[in-house]
Short mmCIF file of C-alpha atoms in Angstrom, two decimals:
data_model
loop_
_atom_site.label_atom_id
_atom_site.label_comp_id
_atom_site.label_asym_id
_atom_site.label_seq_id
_atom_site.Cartn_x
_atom_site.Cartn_y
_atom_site.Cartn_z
CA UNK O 308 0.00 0.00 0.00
CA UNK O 309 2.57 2.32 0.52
CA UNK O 310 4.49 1.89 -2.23
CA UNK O 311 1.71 2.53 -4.45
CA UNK O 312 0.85 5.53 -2.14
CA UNK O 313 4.79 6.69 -3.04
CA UNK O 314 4.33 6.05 -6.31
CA UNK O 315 1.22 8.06 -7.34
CA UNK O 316 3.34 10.91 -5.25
CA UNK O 317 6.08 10.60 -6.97
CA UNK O 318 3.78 10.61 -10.37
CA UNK O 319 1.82 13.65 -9.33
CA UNK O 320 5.14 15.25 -8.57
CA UNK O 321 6.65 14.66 -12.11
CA UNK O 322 3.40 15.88 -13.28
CA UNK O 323 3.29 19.27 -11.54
CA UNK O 324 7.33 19.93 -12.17
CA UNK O 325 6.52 18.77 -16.19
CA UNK O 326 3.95 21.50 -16.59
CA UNK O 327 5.99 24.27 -14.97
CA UNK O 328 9.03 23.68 -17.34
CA UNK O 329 6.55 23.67 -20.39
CA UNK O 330 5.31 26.79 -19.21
CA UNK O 331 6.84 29.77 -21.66
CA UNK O 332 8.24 33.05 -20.10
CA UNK O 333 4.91 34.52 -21.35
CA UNK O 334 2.65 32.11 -19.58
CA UNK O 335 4.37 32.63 -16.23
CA UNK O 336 3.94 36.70 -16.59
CA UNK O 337 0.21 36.38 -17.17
CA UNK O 338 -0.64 33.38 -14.51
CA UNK O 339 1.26 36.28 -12.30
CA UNK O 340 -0.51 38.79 -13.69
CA UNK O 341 -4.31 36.79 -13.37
CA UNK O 342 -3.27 36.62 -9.87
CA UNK O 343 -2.11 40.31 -8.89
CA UNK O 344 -4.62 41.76 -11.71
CA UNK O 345 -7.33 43.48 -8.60
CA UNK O 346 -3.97 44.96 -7.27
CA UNK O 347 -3.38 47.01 -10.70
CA UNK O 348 -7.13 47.62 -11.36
CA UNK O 349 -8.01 49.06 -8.50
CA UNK O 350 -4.96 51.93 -8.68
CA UNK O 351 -4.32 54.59 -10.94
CA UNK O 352 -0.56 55.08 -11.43
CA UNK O 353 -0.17 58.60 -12.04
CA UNK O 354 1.51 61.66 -10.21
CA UNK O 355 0.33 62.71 -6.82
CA UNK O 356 1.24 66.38 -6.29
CA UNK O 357 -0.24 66.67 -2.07
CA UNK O 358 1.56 65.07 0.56
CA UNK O 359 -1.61 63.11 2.01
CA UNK O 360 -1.31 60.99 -1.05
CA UNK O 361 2.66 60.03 -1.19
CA UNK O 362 2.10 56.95 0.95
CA UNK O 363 -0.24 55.50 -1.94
CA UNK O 364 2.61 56.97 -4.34
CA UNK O 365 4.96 54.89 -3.25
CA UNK O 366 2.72 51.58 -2.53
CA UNK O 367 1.52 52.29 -6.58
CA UNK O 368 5.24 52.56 -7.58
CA UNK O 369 6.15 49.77 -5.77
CA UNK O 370 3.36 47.74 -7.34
CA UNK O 371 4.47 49.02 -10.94
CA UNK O 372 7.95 48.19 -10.06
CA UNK O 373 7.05 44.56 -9.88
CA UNK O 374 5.09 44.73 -13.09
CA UNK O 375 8.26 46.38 -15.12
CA UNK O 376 10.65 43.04 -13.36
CA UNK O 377 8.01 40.61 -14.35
CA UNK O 378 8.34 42.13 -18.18
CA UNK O 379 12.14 42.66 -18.00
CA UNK O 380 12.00 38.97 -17.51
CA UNK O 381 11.11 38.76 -21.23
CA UNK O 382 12.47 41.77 -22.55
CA UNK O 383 14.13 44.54 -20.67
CA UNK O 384 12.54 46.95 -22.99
CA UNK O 385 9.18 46.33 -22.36
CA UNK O 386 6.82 49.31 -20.46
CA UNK O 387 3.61 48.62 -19.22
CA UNK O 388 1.41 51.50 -19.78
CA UNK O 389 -2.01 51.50 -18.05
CA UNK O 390 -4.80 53.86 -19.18
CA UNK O 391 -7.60 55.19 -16.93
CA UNK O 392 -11.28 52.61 -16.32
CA UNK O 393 -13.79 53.72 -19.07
CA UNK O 394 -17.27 54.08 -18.65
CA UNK O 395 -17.71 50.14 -19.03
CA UNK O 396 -15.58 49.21 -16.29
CA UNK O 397 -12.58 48.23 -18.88
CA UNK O 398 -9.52 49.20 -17.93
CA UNK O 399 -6.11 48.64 -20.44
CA UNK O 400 -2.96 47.55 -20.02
CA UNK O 401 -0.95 48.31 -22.83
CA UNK O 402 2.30 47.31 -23.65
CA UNK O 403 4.97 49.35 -25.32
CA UNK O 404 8.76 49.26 -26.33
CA UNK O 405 9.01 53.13 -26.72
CA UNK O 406 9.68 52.57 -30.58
CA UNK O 407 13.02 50.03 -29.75
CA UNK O 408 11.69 47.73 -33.18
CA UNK O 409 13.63 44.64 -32.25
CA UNK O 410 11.49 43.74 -29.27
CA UNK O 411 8.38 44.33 -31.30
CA UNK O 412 8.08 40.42 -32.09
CA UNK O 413 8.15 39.90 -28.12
CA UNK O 414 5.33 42.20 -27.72
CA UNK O 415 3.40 40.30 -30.27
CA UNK O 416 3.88 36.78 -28.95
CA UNK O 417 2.86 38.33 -25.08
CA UNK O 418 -0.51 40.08 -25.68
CA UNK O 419 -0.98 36.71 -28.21
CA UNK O 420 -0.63 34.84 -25.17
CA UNK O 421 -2.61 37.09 -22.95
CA UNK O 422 -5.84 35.61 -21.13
CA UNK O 423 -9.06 37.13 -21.75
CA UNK O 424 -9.82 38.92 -18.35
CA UNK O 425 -13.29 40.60 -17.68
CA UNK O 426 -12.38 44.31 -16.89
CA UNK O 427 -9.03 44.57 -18.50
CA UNK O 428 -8.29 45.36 -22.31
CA UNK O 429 -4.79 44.12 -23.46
CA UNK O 430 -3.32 46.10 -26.16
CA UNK O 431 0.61 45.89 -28.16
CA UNK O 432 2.29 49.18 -28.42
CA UNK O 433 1.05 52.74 -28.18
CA UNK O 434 -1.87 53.24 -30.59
CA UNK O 435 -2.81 56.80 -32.72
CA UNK O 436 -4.25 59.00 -31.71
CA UNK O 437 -7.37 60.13 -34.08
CA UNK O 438 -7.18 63.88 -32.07
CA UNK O 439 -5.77 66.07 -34.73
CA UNK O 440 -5.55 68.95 -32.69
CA UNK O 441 -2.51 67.78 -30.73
CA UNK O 442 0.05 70.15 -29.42
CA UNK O 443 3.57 69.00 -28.45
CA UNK O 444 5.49 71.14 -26.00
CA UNK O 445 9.25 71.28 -24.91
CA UNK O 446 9.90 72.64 -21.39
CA UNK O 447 13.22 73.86 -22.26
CA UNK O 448 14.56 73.76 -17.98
CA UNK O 449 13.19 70.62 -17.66
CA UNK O 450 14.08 68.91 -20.89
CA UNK O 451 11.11 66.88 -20.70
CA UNK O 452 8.70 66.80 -23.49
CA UNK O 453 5.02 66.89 -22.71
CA UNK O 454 1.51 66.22 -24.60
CA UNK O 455 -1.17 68.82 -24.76
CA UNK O 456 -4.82 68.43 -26.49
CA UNK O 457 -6.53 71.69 -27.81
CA UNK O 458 -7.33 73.64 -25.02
CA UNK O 459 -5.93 71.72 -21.50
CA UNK O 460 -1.86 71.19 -21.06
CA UNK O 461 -0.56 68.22 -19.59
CA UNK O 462 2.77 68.69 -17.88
CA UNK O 463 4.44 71.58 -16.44
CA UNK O 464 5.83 75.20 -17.64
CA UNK O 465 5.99 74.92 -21.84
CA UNK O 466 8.59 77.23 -23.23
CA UNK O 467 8.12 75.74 -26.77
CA UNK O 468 4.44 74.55 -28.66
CA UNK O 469 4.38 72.71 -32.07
CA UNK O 470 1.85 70.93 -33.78
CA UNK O 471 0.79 69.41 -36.84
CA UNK O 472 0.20 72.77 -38.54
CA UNK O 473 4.20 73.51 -38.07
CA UNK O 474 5.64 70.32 -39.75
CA UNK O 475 5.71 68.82 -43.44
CA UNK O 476 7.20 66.15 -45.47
CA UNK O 477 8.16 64.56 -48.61
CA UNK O 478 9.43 61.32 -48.98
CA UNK O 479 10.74 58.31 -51.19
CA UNK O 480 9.61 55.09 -51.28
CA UNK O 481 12.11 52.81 -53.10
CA UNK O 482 11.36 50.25 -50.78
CA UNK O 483 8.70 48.94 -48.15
CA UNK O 484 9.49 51.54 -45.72
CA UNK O 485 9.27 55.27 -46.74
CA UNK O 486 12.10 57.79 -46.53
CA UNK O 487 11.05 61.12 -45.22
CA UNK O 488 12.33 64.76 -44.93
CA UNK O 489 10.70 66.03 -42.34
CA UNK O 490 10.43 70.57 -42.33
CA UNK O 491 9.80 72.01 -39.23
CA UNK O 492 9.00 75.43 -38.39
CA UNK O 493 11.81 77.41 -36.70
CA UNK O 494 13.53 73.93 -36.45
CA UNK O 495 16.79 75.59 -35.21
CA UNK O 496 16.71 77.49 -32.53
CA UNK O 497 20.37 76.85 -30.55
CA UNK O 498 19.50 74.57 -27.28
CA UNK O 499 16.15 74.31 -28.37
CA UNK O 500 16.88 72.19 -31.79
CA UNK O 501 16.98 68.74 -29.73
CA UNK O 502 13.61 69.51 -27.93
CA UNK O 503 12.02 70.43 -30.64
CA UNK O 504 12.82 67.26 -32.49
CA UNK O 505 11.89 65.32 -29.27
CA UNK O 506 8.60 67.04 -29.97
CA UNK O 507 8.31 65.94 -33.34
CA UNK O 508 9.22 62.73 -32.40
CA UNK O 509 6.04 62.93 -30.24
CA UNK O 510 4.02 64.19 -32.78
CA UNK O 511 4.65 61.61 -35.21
CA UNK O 512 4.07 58.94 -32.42
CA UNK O 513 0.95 60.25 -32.24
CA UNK O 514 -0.02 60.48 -35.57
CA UNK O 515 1.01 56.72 -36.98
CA UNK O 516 1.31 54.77 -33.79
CA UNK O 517 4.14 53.14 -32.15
CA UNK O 518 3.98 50.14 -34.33
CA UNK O 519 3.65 52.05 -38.11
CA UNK O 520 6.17 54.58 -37.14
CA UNK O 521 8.89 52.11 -36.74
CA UNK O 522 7.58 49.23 -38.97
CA UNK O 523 6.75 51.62 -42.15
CA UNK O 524 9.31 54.57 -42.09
CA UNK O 525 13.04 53.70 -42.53
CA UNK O 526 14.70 56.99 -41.74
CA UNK O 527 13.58 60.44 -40.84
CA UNK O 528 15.98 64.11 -41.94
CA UNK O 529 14.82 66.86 -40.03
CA UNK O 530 15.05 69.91 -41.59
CA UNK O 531 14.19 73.78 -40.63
CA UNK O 532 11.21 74.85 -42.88
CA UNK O 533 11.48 77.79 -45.79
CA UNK O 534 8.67 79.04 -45.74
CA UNK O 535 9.54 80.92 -48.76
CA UNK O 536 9.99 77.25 -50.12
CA UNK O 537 7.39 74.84 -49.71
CA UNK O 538 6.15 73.72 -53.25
CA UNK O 539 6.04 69.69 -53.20
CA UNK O 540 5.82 69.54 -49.58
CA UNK O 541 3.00 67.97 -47.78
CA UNK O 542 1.21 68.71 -44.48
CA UNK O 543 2.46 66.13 -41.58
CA UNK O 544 -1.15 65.03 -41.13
CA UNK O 545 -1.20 63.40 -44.92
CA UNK O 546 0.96 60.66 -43.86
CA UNK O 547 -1.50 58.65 -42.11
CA UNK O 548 -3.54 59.00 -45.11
CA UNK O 549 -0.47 57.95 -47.08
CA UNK O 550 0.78 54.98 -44.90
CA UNK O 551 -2.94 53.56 -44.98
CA UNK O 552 -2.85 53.27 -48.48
CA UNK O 553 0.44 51.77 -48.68
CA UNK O 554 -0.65 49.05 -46.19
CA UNK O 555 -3.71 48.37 -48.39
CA UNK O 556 -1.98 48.15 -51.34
CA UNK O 557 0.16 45.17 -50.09
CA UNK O 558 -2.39 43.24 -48.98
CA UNK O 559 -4.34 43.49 -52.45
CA UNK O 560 -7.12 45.52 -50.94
CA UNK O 561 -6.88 49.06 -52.75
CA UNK O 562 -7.61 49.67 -55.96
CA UNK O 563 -4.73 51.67 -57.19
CA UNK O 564 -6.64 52.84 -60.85
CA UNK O 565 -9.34 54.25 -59.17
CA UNK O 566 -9.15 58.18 -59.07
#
């Protein structure tokens, strides 16, 4: 009796060992993640600017902290980004590589692997955003660029503001990804110049994505508009237009003789 007692022990033990080795990286972050998900849910992860709220500060940056190790397990470049609950009680969780392209096939195989959950939305990369009224700023002391919609900013004091209006393109596309000049207005401006392209950075990120920015544009020139100069150059907000159709056109799905 016993040895048939050590036996089935010894077979539920091979068992249980067996299905944690077959278990991918990715399949260990999300059992983690099933198990810890009310933790992240339930906080908001965002700056607290009173001192009555730096003890929750701290407990929500610990709790991120042990979201970022669980992802630097697969990639160190991976940033979890968590967006606000929406009026159906869905809350995301996306996950970004801040435009570094070789993780991008990480990213994919995670959020393929990720569980459906109730109240969370799992997304890949930073998405567009459809606002076309975005403002980028630059605070110049801070060196820290900052988004702002149409009428409310987001960040601290803005020395610099540039938007969609203040930048245009052209571009070559002698292969799959494009080549683009970018123009900005007053581009140069001493200290300012690497700001300013931080911003347009931004801008673009915002217009295309995380995911078409890298995967469909092969190198950017930045270049201080002439506005004395502009004939052939097209307004920045025309490339989403442009990268659309590109995308269609590979997969067979745009008629290309139609006017």
């Amino acid at each position: 009796m016993k040895s048939k007692i050590c036996i089935l022990g010894l077979f539920f033990l091979s068992f249980v060992f067996g299905s944690l080795r077959t278990q991918t990286t990715e399949d260990r972050f999300w059992n983690w993640f099933v198990k810890n998900q009310d933790v992240y849910y339930s906080q908001t992860f965002k700056r607290v600017d009173n001192i009555s709220g730096y003890k929750d500060y701290n407990e929500r940056n610990k709790n991120y902290k042990r979201l970022s190790d669980k992802l630097s397990q697969i990639d160190p470049y991976l940033i979890p980004v968590f967006r606000p609950v929406d009026t159906n009680g869905i809350k995301e969780l996306l996950i970004s590589a801040n435009g570094y392209k070789p993780t991008f096939p990480k990213i994919i195989k995670l959020i393929r692997k990720s569980p459906k959950l109730k109240n969370w939305k799992i997304t890949a990369f930073e998405q567009r955003n459809l606002n076309d009224s975005i403002k980028v700023g630059y605070a110049s002391k801070e060196r820290a660029v900052v988004v702002i919609d149409k009428d409310t900013l987001q960040g601290g004091y803005i020395s610099i503001q540039i938007g969609y209006e203040d930048v245009f393109f052209k571009y070559s596309n002698q292969s799959k990804e494009l080549d683009l000049n970018i123009y900005v207005r007053n581009y140069e401006e001493g200290l300012i110049k690497h700001g300013r392209k931080n911003a347009v950075k931004k801008l673009l990120k915002n217009l295309l994505g995380e995911y078409d920015l890298e995967m469909e544009i092969d190198w950017i020139n930045y270049i201080k508009l002439d506005e004395n100069n502009m004939n052939g150059l097209y307004p920045i907000i025309r490339l989403r237009e442009l990268i659309d159709k590109r995308k269609l056109e590979r997969k067979g799905l745009f008629n290309t003789s139609q006017n």
